[in-house]
Short mmCIF file of C-alpha atoms in Angstrom, two decimals:
data_model
loop_
_atom_site.label_atom_id
_atom_site.label_comp_id
_atom_site.label_asym_id
_atom_site.label_seq_id
_atom_site.Cartn_x
_atom_site.Cartn_y
_atom_site.Cartn_z
CA MET A 1 145.20 -268.35 193.23
CA HIS A 2 148.47 -266.77 192.10
CA THR A 3 149.86 -270.17 191.15
CA THR A 4 146.82 -270.88 188.96
CA LEU A 5 147.12 -267.54 187.18
CA ALA A 6 150.83 -268.06 186.57
CA SER A 7 150.29 -271.53 185.16
CA THR A 8 147.51 -270.44 182.78
CA ARG A 9 149.16 -267.19 181.67
CA ARG A 10 150.23 -267.37 178.02
CA PRO A 11 153.98 -267.25 177.52
CA SER A 12 155.53 -264.01 176.26
CA LEU A 13 158.86 -263.89 174.47
CA VAL A 14 159.63 -260.45 175.92
CA ARG A 15 158.93 -261.71 179.43
CA GLU A 16 160.87 -264.93 178.95
CA ALA A 17 163.93 -263.23 177.41
CA GLY A 18 163.79 -260.23 179.73
CA LEU A 19 163.04 -256.63 178.78
CA SER A 20 166.72 -255.65 178.95
CA TYR A 21 167.65 -258.31 176.39
CA PHE A 22 166.42 -256.47 173.31
CA PRO A 23 168.26 -253.12 173.68
CA ILE A 24 171.46 -254.95 174.68
CA ALA A 25 171.24 -257.30 171.68
CA LEU A 26 170.52 -254.36 169.37
CA VAL A 27 173.50 -252.23 170.41
CA ALA A 28 175.79 -255.29 170.54
CA ARG A 29 175.30 -255.64 166.76
CA LEU A 30 176.72 -252.19 166.03
CA PRO A 31 180.43 -253.20 166.03
CA PHE A 32 179.63 -255.72 163.28
CA ALA A 33 177.82 -253.05 161.24
CA MET A 34 180.64 -250.53 161.76
CA MET A 35 183.49 -252.96 161.11
CA VAL A 36 183.76 -253.13 157.31
CA VAL A 37 183.12 -249.43 156.67
CA GLY A 38 185.22 -248.35 159.67
CA VAL A 39 188.25 -250.38 158.58
CA LEU A 40 187.92 -249.05 155.02
CA THR A 41 187.72 -245.44 156.23
CA LEU A 42 190.67 -245.85 158.60
CA VAL A 43 193.04 -247.47 156.08
CA VAL A 44 192.20 -245.10 153.23
CA SER A 45 192.77 -242.09 155.50
CA ALA A 46 195.95 -243.43 157.08
CA ARG A 47 197.63 -244.90 153.98
CA ASP A 48 195.99 -242.80 151.24
CA SER A 49 195.28 -245.93 149.21
CA LEU A 50 191.78 -246.91 148.13
CA ALA A 51 193.10 -250.23 146.82
CA LEU A 52 194.66 -251.12 150.17
CA GLY A 53 191.54 -249.97 151.99
CA GLY A 54 189.36 -252.22 149.83
CA ALA A 55 191.71 -255.17 150.28
CA THR A 56 191.81 -254.68 154.05
CA SER A 57 188.03 -254.45 154.22
CA ALA A 58 187.74 -257.61 152.10
CA MET A 59 190.11 -259.47 154.45
CA THR A 60 187.83 -258.55 157.33
CA GLY A 61 184.89 -260.11 155.52
CA LEU A 62 186.97 -263.17 154.61
CA GLY A 63 187.90 -263.75 158.24
CA THR A 64 184.25 -263.60 159.28
CA ALA A 65 183.21 -265.92 156.46
CA ILE A 66 185.76 -268.61 157.31
CA VAL A 67 185.63 -268.54 161.11
CA GLY A 68 182.06 -267.30 161.75
CA PRO A 69 180.38 -270.71 161.32
CA LEU A 70 183.07 -272.27 163.54
CA LEU A 71 182.17 -269.81 166.29
CA GLY A 72 178.54 -270.86 165.84
CA ALA A 73 179.51 -274.51 166.12
CA ALA A 74 181.51 -273.71 169.27
CA ALA A 75 178.48 -271.94 170.76
CA ASP A 76 176.33 -275.01 170.01
CA ARG A 77 178.91 -277.19 171.72
CA TRP A 78 180.06 -275.13 174.72
CA GLY A 79 177.41 -272.44 175.06
CA GLN A 80 177.18 -268.86 173.85
CA ARG A 81 178.53 -267.17 176.98
CA ARG A 82 182.04 -268.57 176.85
CA VAL A 83 182.41 -268.11 173.08
CA LEU A 84 181.10 -264.53 173.09
CA LEU A 85 183.29 -263.39 176.01
CA ILE A 86 186.44 -264.73 174.37
CA ALA A 87 185.58 -263.46 170.89
CA GLY A 88 184.38 -260.05 172.09
CA THR A 89 187.49 -259.38 174.17
CA ALA A 90 189.85 -260.54 171.40
CA ASN A 91 187.99 -258.47 168.82
CA SER A 92 188.23 -255.30 170.93
CA VAL A 93 191.99 -255.73 171.37
CA LEU A 94 192.50 -256.38 167.64
CA LEU A 95 190.46 -253.32 166.63
CA LEU A 96 192.60 -251.12 168.88
CA ALA A 97 195.72 -252.74 167.43
CA LEU A 98 194.58 -251.94 163.89
CA ALA A 99 193.93 -248.31 164.86
CA TRP A 100 197.61 -248.11 165.89
CA LEU A 101 199.02 -250.20 163.02
CA ALA A 102 197.34 -248.07 160.35
CA PHE A 103 199.49 -245.06 161.28
CA ALA A 104 202.58 -247.03 162.35
CA PRO A 105 205.59 -247.61 160.04
CA VAL A 106 204.66 -251.23 159.33
CA ALA A 107 204.17 -253.13 156.08
CA ASP A 108 200.76 -253.22 154.42
CA GLY A 109 200.70 -256.96 155.01
CA ALA A 110 200.43 -256.36 158.76
CA LEU A 111 197.16 -254.50 158.19
CA LEU A 112 195.79 -257.34 156.07
CA ILE A 113 196.65 -259.92 158.75
CA ALA A 114 195.11 -257.78 161.49
CA ALA A 115 191.97 -257.23 159.41
CA PHE A 116 191.55 -260.98 158.85
CA ALA A 117 191.90 -261.59 162.60
CA ILE A 118 189.32 -258.87 163.32
CA GLY A 119 186.83 -260.54 161.01
CA ALA A 120 187.61 -263.98 162.41
CA SER A 121 187.01 -262.84 166.01
CA MET A 122 183.94 -260.73 165.26
CA PRO A 123 181.23 -261.78 167.78
CA GLN A 124 178.29 -263.29 165.88
CA VAL A 125 175.67 -261.39 167.86
CA ALA A 126 172.85 -261.36 165.29
CA PRO A 127 172.96 -265.10 164.44
CA LEU A 128 173.39 -266.07 168.08
CA SER A 129 170.50 -263.80 169.07
CA ARG A 130 168.27 -265.61 166.58
CA SER A 131 169.44 -268.97 167.92
CA ARG A 132 168.92 -267.84 171.51
CA LEU A 133 165.37 -266.60 170.92
CA VAL A 134 164.43 -269.74 168.99
CA GLY A 135 165.71 -271.76 171.95
CA ILE A 136 163.45 -269.80 174.30
CA ILE A 137 160.48 -270.33 171.98
CA SER A 138 161.06 -274.09 171.74
CA ARG A 139 161.17 -274.34 175.54
CA THR A 140 158.22 -272.14 176.48
CA PHE A 141 155.66 -272.17 173.65
CA ARG A 142 153.29 -274.94 172.65
CA SER A 143 154.05 -276.64 169.34
CA GLY A 144 150.98 -275.11 167.70
CA ASP A 145 152.16 -271.57 168.48
CA ARG A 146 155.85 -271.95 167.69
CA THR A 147 155.73 -271.33 163.92
CA ARG A 148 153.83 -268.08 164.38
CA VAL A 149 156.13 -266.85 167.12
CA VAL A 150 159.30 -267.87 165.24
CA ASN A 151 158.12 -265.99 162.13
CA GLY A 152 157.44 -262.90 164.22
CA THR A 153 160.83 -263.21 165.91
CA MET A 154 162.66 -263.52 162.59
CA ALA A 155 160.74 -260.44 161.43
CA TYR A 156 161.97 -258.46 164.44
CA GLU A 157 165.54 -259.75 164.07
CA SER A 158 165.68 -258.80 160.39
CA ALA A 159 164.29 -255.34 161.16
CA ALA A 160 166.93 -254.93 163.89
CA ASP A 161 169.65 -255.89 161.40
CA GLU A 162 168.31 -253.36 158.91
CA ILE A 163 168.29 -250.58 161.50
CA VAL A 164 171.84 -251.34 162.60
CA PHE A 165 173.23 -251.68 159.08
CA VAL A 166 171.63 -248.37 158.06
CA PHE A 167 172.87 -246.42 161.08
CA GLY A 168 176.24 -248.19 161.44
CA PRO A 169 177.81 -246.52 158.37
CA VAL A 170 176.22 -243.21 159.38
CA ILE A 171 177.88 -243.41 162.81
CA VAL A 172 181.20 -244.27 161.15
CA GLY A 173 180.92 -241.21 158.93
CA LEU A 174 180.06 -238.89 161.81
CA LEU A 175 182.91 -240.13 164.02
CA ALA A 176 185.45 -240.05 161.19
CA THR A 177 184.57 -236.51 160.08
CA THR A 178 184.08 -234.90 163.49
CA LEU A 179 186.82 -236.65 165.50
CA ASP A 180 189.45 -238.76 163.73
CA PRO A 181 189.62 -241.51 161.07
CA ALA A 182 190.53 -243.98 163.83
CA ALA A 183 187.52 -242.99 165.98
CA PRO A 184 185.03 -245.43 164.37
CA VAL A 185 187.36 -248.40 164.92
CA ILE A 186 188.08 -247.36 168.52
CA GLY A 187 184.35 -246.81 169.08
CA ALA A 188 183.57 -250.27 167.73
CA ALA A 189 186.19 -251.73 170.10
CA VAL A 190 184.55 -250.07 173.12
CA LEU A 191 181.06 -251.15 172.05
CA ALA A 192 182.25 -254.72 171.53
CA LEU A 193 183.87 -254.86 174.95
CA VAL A 194 180.87 -253.39 176.81
CA PHE A 195 177.76 -254.56 175.00
CA VAL A 196 178.94 -257.90 173.62
CA SER A 197 180.03 -258.77 177.16
CA ALA A 198 176.60 -257.70 178.44
CA PHE A 199 174.97 -259.84 175.76
CA ALA A 200 177.15 -262.80 176.75
CA LEU A 201 176.43 -262.42 180.47
CA HIS A 202 172.67 -261.93 180.04
CA PRO A 203 170.68 -264.74 181.75
CA SER A 204 169.12 -265.72 178.44
CA ALA A 205 172.54 -267.00 177.25
CA ALA A 206 171.73 -270.32 178.92
CA THR A 207 169.18 -271.01 176.16
CA GLY A 208 171.95 -270.93 173.57
CA THR A 209 173.29 -274.31 174.71
CA ALA A 210 171.79 -277.46 173.32
CA ALA A 211 170.14 -279.84 175.74
CA GLY A 212 172.61 -282.46 176.91
CA ASP A 213 172.55 -286.13 177.78
CA ALA A 214 173.19 -287.58 181.22
CA ALA A 215 176.88 -286.80 180.89
CA GLY A 216 176.16 -283.19 179.93
CA VAL A 217 177.24 -283.63 176.29
CA PRO A 218 174.92 -281.60 174.02
CA GLU A 219 172.66 -283.59 171.71
CA GLN A 220 173.64 -282.74 168.14
CA ALA A 221 172.79 -284.06 164.72
CA PRO A 222 175.76 -285.15 162.57
CA ALA A 223 177.59 -282.30 160.84
CA ARG A 224 176.69 -283.78 157.44
CA GLU A 225 173.08 -282.71 158.10
CA LEU A 226 174.25 -279.13 157.51
CA ALA A 227 174.84 -279.98 153.84
CA ARG A 228 171.23 -280.86 153.05
CA PRO A 229 170.19 -279.15 149.78
CA ALA A 230 167.03 -277.61 151.25
CA LEU A 231 169.12 -275.90 153.95
CA LEU A 232 171.84 -274.84 151.52
CA THR A 233 169.28 -273.00 149.39
CA THR A 234 168.71 -270.61 152.30
CA VAL A 235 172.47 -270.07 152.57
CA LEU A 236 172.61 -269.34 148.84
CA GLY A 237 169.70 -266.93 149.24
CA THR A 238 171.42 -264.96 152.00
CA LEU A 239 174.63 -264.97 149.95
CA GLY A 240 172.63 -263.30 147.18
CA MET A 241 171.34 -260.73 149.66
CA GLY A 242 174.92 -260.00 150.74
CA LEU A 243 175.96 -259.62 147.12
CA PHE A 244 173.11 -257.20 146.64
CA PHE A 245 174.00 -255.10 149.71
CA GLY A 246 177.64 -254.81 148.65
CA ALA A 247 176.85 -254.04 145.00
CA MET A 248 174.11 -251.57 145.86
CA LEU A 249 176.04 -249.53 148.44
CA THR A 250 179.22 -249.40 146.34
CA SER A 251 177.46 -248.49 143.08
CA LEU A 252 175.34 -245.92 144.93
CA THR A 253 178.52 -244.38 146.39
CA ALA A 254 179.97 -244.14 142.87
CA PHE A 255 176.69 -242.63 141.64
CA MET A 256 176.74 -239.96 144.36
CA SER A 257 180.47 -239.31 143.85
CA GLU A 258 179.85 -238.45 140.20
CA ARG A 259 177.39 -235.85 141.46
CA GLY A 260 179.85 -234.39 143.94
CA ALA A 261 178.19 -235.68 147.12
CA PRO A 262 179.72 -239.04 148.11
CA GLU A 263 179.11 -238.31 151.79
CA GLN A 264 175.34 -238.40 151.14
CA ALA A 265 175.40 -241.99 149.88
CA GLY A 266 174.58 -243.35 153.34
CA LEU A 267 171.58 -241.07 153.68
CA VAL A 268 170.17 -242.07 150.27
CA TYR A 269 170.87 -245.74 151.08
CA GLY A 270 168.79 -245.27 154.23
CA ALA A 271 165.66 -244.91 152.07
CA MET A 272 165.98 -248.60 151.26
CA GLY A 273 166.62 -249.58 154.86
CA ILE A 274 163.58 -247.78 156.24
CA GLY A 275 161.17 -249.53 153.87
CA SER A 276 162.90 -252.85 154.40
CA ALA A 277 162.67 -252.65 158.20
CA ALA A 278 159.00 -251.64 158.09
CA LEU A 279 158.06 -254.52 155.76
CA ALA A 280 160.17 -256.98 157.77
CA LEU A 281 158.09 -256.16 160.86
CA GLY A 282 154.91 -256.41 158.78
CA VAL A 283 155.68 -260.04 157.95
CA ALA A 284 154.34 -261.00 161.38
CA PHE A 285 150.85 -260.02 160.19
CA PHE A 286 150.89 -262.03 156.95
CA PRO A 287 148.32 -264.87 156.87
CA ALA A 288 149.64 -268.40 157.39
CA ARG A 289 148.39 -269.48 153.95
CA PHE A 290 150.93 -267.05 152.44
CA THR A 291 153.75 -269.57 152.94
CA LEU A 292 157.41 -268.76 153.51
CA THR A 293 158.28 -270.20 150.12
CA ALA A 294 155.67 -268.03 148.40
CA ARG A 295 156.86 -264.95 150.30
CA TRP A 296 160.44 -265.52 149.20
CA LEU A 297 159.40 -265.78 145.54
CA THR A 298 157.03 -262.80 145.72
CA PHE A 299 159.34 -260.34 147.41
CA ALA A 300 162.46 -261.49 145.53
CA ALA A 301 160.53 -260.71 142.34
CA ILE A 302 159.81 -257.21 143.71
CA LEU A 303 163.52 -256.86 144.51
CA VAL A 304 164.45 -257.76 140.92
CA ALA A 305 161.79 -255.40 139.52
CA GLY A 306 163.12 -252.52 141.61
CA THR A 307 166.70 -253.05 140.49
CA LEU A 308 165.85 -253.14 136.77
CA ALA A 309 165.37 -249.37 136.75
CA LEU A 310 168.75 -248.58 138.34
CA PRO A 311 170.93 -248.34 135.19
CA PHE A 312 168.44 -245.91 133.63
CA VAL A 313 168.20 -243.51 136.59
CA HIS A 314 170.14 -240.25 136.34
CA SER A 315 168.88 -238.22 139.32
CA VAL A 316 169.10 -238.56 143.09
CA ALA A 317 165.30 -238.41 143.33
CA GLY A 318 165.00 -241.20 140.77
CA ILE A 319 167.42 -243.54 142.50
CA THR A 320 165.78 -242.80 145.87
CA GLY A 321 162.44 -243.89 144.41
CA SER A 322 164.00 -247.11 143.11
CA LEU A 323 165.51 -247.79 146.54
CA LEU A 324 162.11 -247.37 148.20
CA ILE A 325 160.67 -250.06 145.91
CA ILE A 326 163.70 -252.30 146.45
CA GLY A 327 163.29 -251.95 150.22
CA ILE A 328 159.83 -253.53 149.97
CA GLY A 329 161.44 -256.71 148.69
CA ILE A 330 164.41 -256.96 151.04
CA GLY A 331 162.93 -257.26 154.53
CA PRO A 332 160.34 -259.99 153.87
CA THR A 333 162.82 -261.97 151.77
CA LEU A 334 165.39 -262.04 154.57
CA VAL A 335 162.72 -262.98 157.13
CA SER A 336 161.56 -265.86 154.92
CA GLN A 337 165.12 -267.12 154.44
CA TYR A 338 165.94 -267.08 158.16
CA SER A 339 162.58 -268.63 159.10
CA LEU A 340 163.08 -271.48 156.63
CA ALA A 341 166.64 -272.02 157.87
CA THR A 342 165.36 -272.14 161.45
CA ALA A 343 162.78 -274.78 160.54
CA ARG A 344 165.41 -276.86 158.73
CA SER A 345 168.17 -276.58 161.36
CA PRO A 346 169.45 -280.01 162.48
CA ILE A 347 169.08 -280.79 166.17
CA GLY A 348 171.63 -278.92 168.27
CA ARG A 349 172.97 -276.99 165.27
CA SER A 350 170.87 -273.82 165.45
CA ALA A 351 173.74 -271.41 166.18
CA THR A 352 175.84 -273.03 163.45
CA VAL A 353 173.08 -272.58 160.87
CA MET A 354 172.42 -268.97 161.87
CA THR A 355 176.13 -268.11 161.61
CA MET A 356 176.30 -269.87 158.21
CA LEU A 357 173.61 -267.49 156.96
CA GLY A 358 175.21 -264.47 158.62
CA SER A 359 178.62 -265.32 157.18
CA ALA A 360 177.07 -265.77 153.72
CA VAL A 361 175.79 -262.19 153.90
CA VAL A 362 179.27 -260.92 154.85
CA VAL A 363 180.98 -262.94 152.10
CA GLY A 364 178.56 -261.59 149.52
CA GLN A 365 178.87 -258.03 150.74
CA SER A 366 182.67 -258.06 150.75
CA ALA A 367 183.00 -259.76 147.34
CA ALA A 368 180.42 -257.54 145.66
CA SER A 369 181.94 -254.38 147.14
CA ALA A 370 185.34 -255.24 145.67
CA ILE A 371 183.99 -256.22 142.24
CA THR A 372 181.58 -253.29 142.00
CA GLY A 373 184.33 -250.87 142.99
CA LEU A 374 186.50 -252.10 140.12
CA VAL A 375 183.62 -251.80 137.65
CA ALA A 376 182.73 -248.31 138.86
CA GLU A 377 186.34 -247.16 138.61
CA SER A 378 186.81 -248.49 135.09
CA ALA A 379 183.37 -248.05 133.50
CA GLY A 380 181.48 -245.56 135.69
CA ALA A 381 178.52 -245.63 138.05
CA GLN A 382 175.89 -246.47 135.44
CA ALA A 383 177.73 -249.68 134.54
CA ALA A 384 178.17 -250.53 138.23
CA LEU A 385 174.42 -250.17 138.80
CA VAL A 386 173.88 -253.26 136.64
CA LEU A 387 175.49 -255.49 139.29
CA PRO A 388 172.65 -255.17 141.86
CA ILE A 389 170.37 -256.66 139.18
CA ALA A 390 172.60 -259.74 138.93
CA ALA A 391 172.66 -260.09 142.71
CA ALA A 392 168.87 -259.80 142.93
CA GLY A 393 168.64 -262.48 140.23
CA ILE A 394 170.64 -264.85 142.42
CA VAL A 395 168.21 -264.25 145.29
CA LEU A 396 165.25 -265.07 143.04
CA ALA A 397 166.99 -268.14 141.58
CA ALA A 398 167.67 -269.44 145.09
CA GLY A 399 164.00 -268.87 145.91
CA ILE A 400 162.98 -270.96 142.91
CA ALA A 401 165.37 -273.74 143.99
CA ASN A 402 163.90 -273.54 147.48
CA ALA A 403 160.39 -273.94 146.05
CA VAL A 404 161.50 -277.12 144.27
CA PHE A 405 162.97 -278.63 147.45
CA ALA A 406 159.99 -277.49 149.54
CA ARG A 407 157.69 -279.71 147.44
CA ARG A 408 159.78 -282.78 148.23
CA PRO A 409 158.91 -284.76 151.37
#
């Protein structure tokens, strides 16, 4: 009787992954969300140089961009557990080292090298979580149900990213103002050591390894399959989203600074994140006939429309309203991009593809932050608020390119 019930019971992703998986995976993302802002805050406070702080923060993003996909490839090859334990431990040690180096009598170059190493060793929790959950879905769900469940999973993952990236900078600000400028970096080191290790040791980590042949070697498509144009359009799309995040947060900070309240930039930015997370979760209820390609085009157009008002806004209430509209476009666009990338991932390359997209976001965010900061410093906040429009345009252009490739067999 019990055996019959168990065999006919519909699979559940929560049951298959384990209830503890989701809070662990959520908190394990926080070090990544705190990293760029925390390093910037630490270096500016310790060395009293905004230029050095920006350069150090950019080096962190560069390290993640270059090495992140390699960590994903290593996870595809040798499994997530080993890669995450090594990367998480190394990252914690390097973060603590930077907290000491910032106040030590060492050359600025030492900070830049340490920052690059921090970015390079940053555990790719969000991409590997996506890969892990997709692995569970492919093993436990029937083929007819997989697309629906994958879309819902990508919706949850994008909402989780939004939550973390909204509250990460807030936590950095609270720790830096109430304790010490080094506190956010030290806090990120502790979180990485504890929760990334827990994420690595979770039983679900076994699903992050590709199925192997008789000799135990994982089955993998050739690396050249990663360069397929249809897949690269999703990478370009997430790069555009990263450019938008960096340009928007930096120009918003300049906007609030001109009004004497730079510390409130994170709170105003949160208006965008709340709407984005809510709509990202709502994607799971969209009808199947509203295709991923159509969703990308629709919500990228909303993103562009919301940004067009930014250069003409002169009040905090006005820019908050624009951010609420922009948030409607962000969540569903990211979900569509990750869902399409999942569907186009070559065999045995899921973690690599997810880290390619995650690294593209970091590259865009770091590059746009640096460029927007220069524009804001030389021409003011209103000029800087034009840059999010350009970034949103890249997202829409990538969506159009994706629509072209989607029509090809």
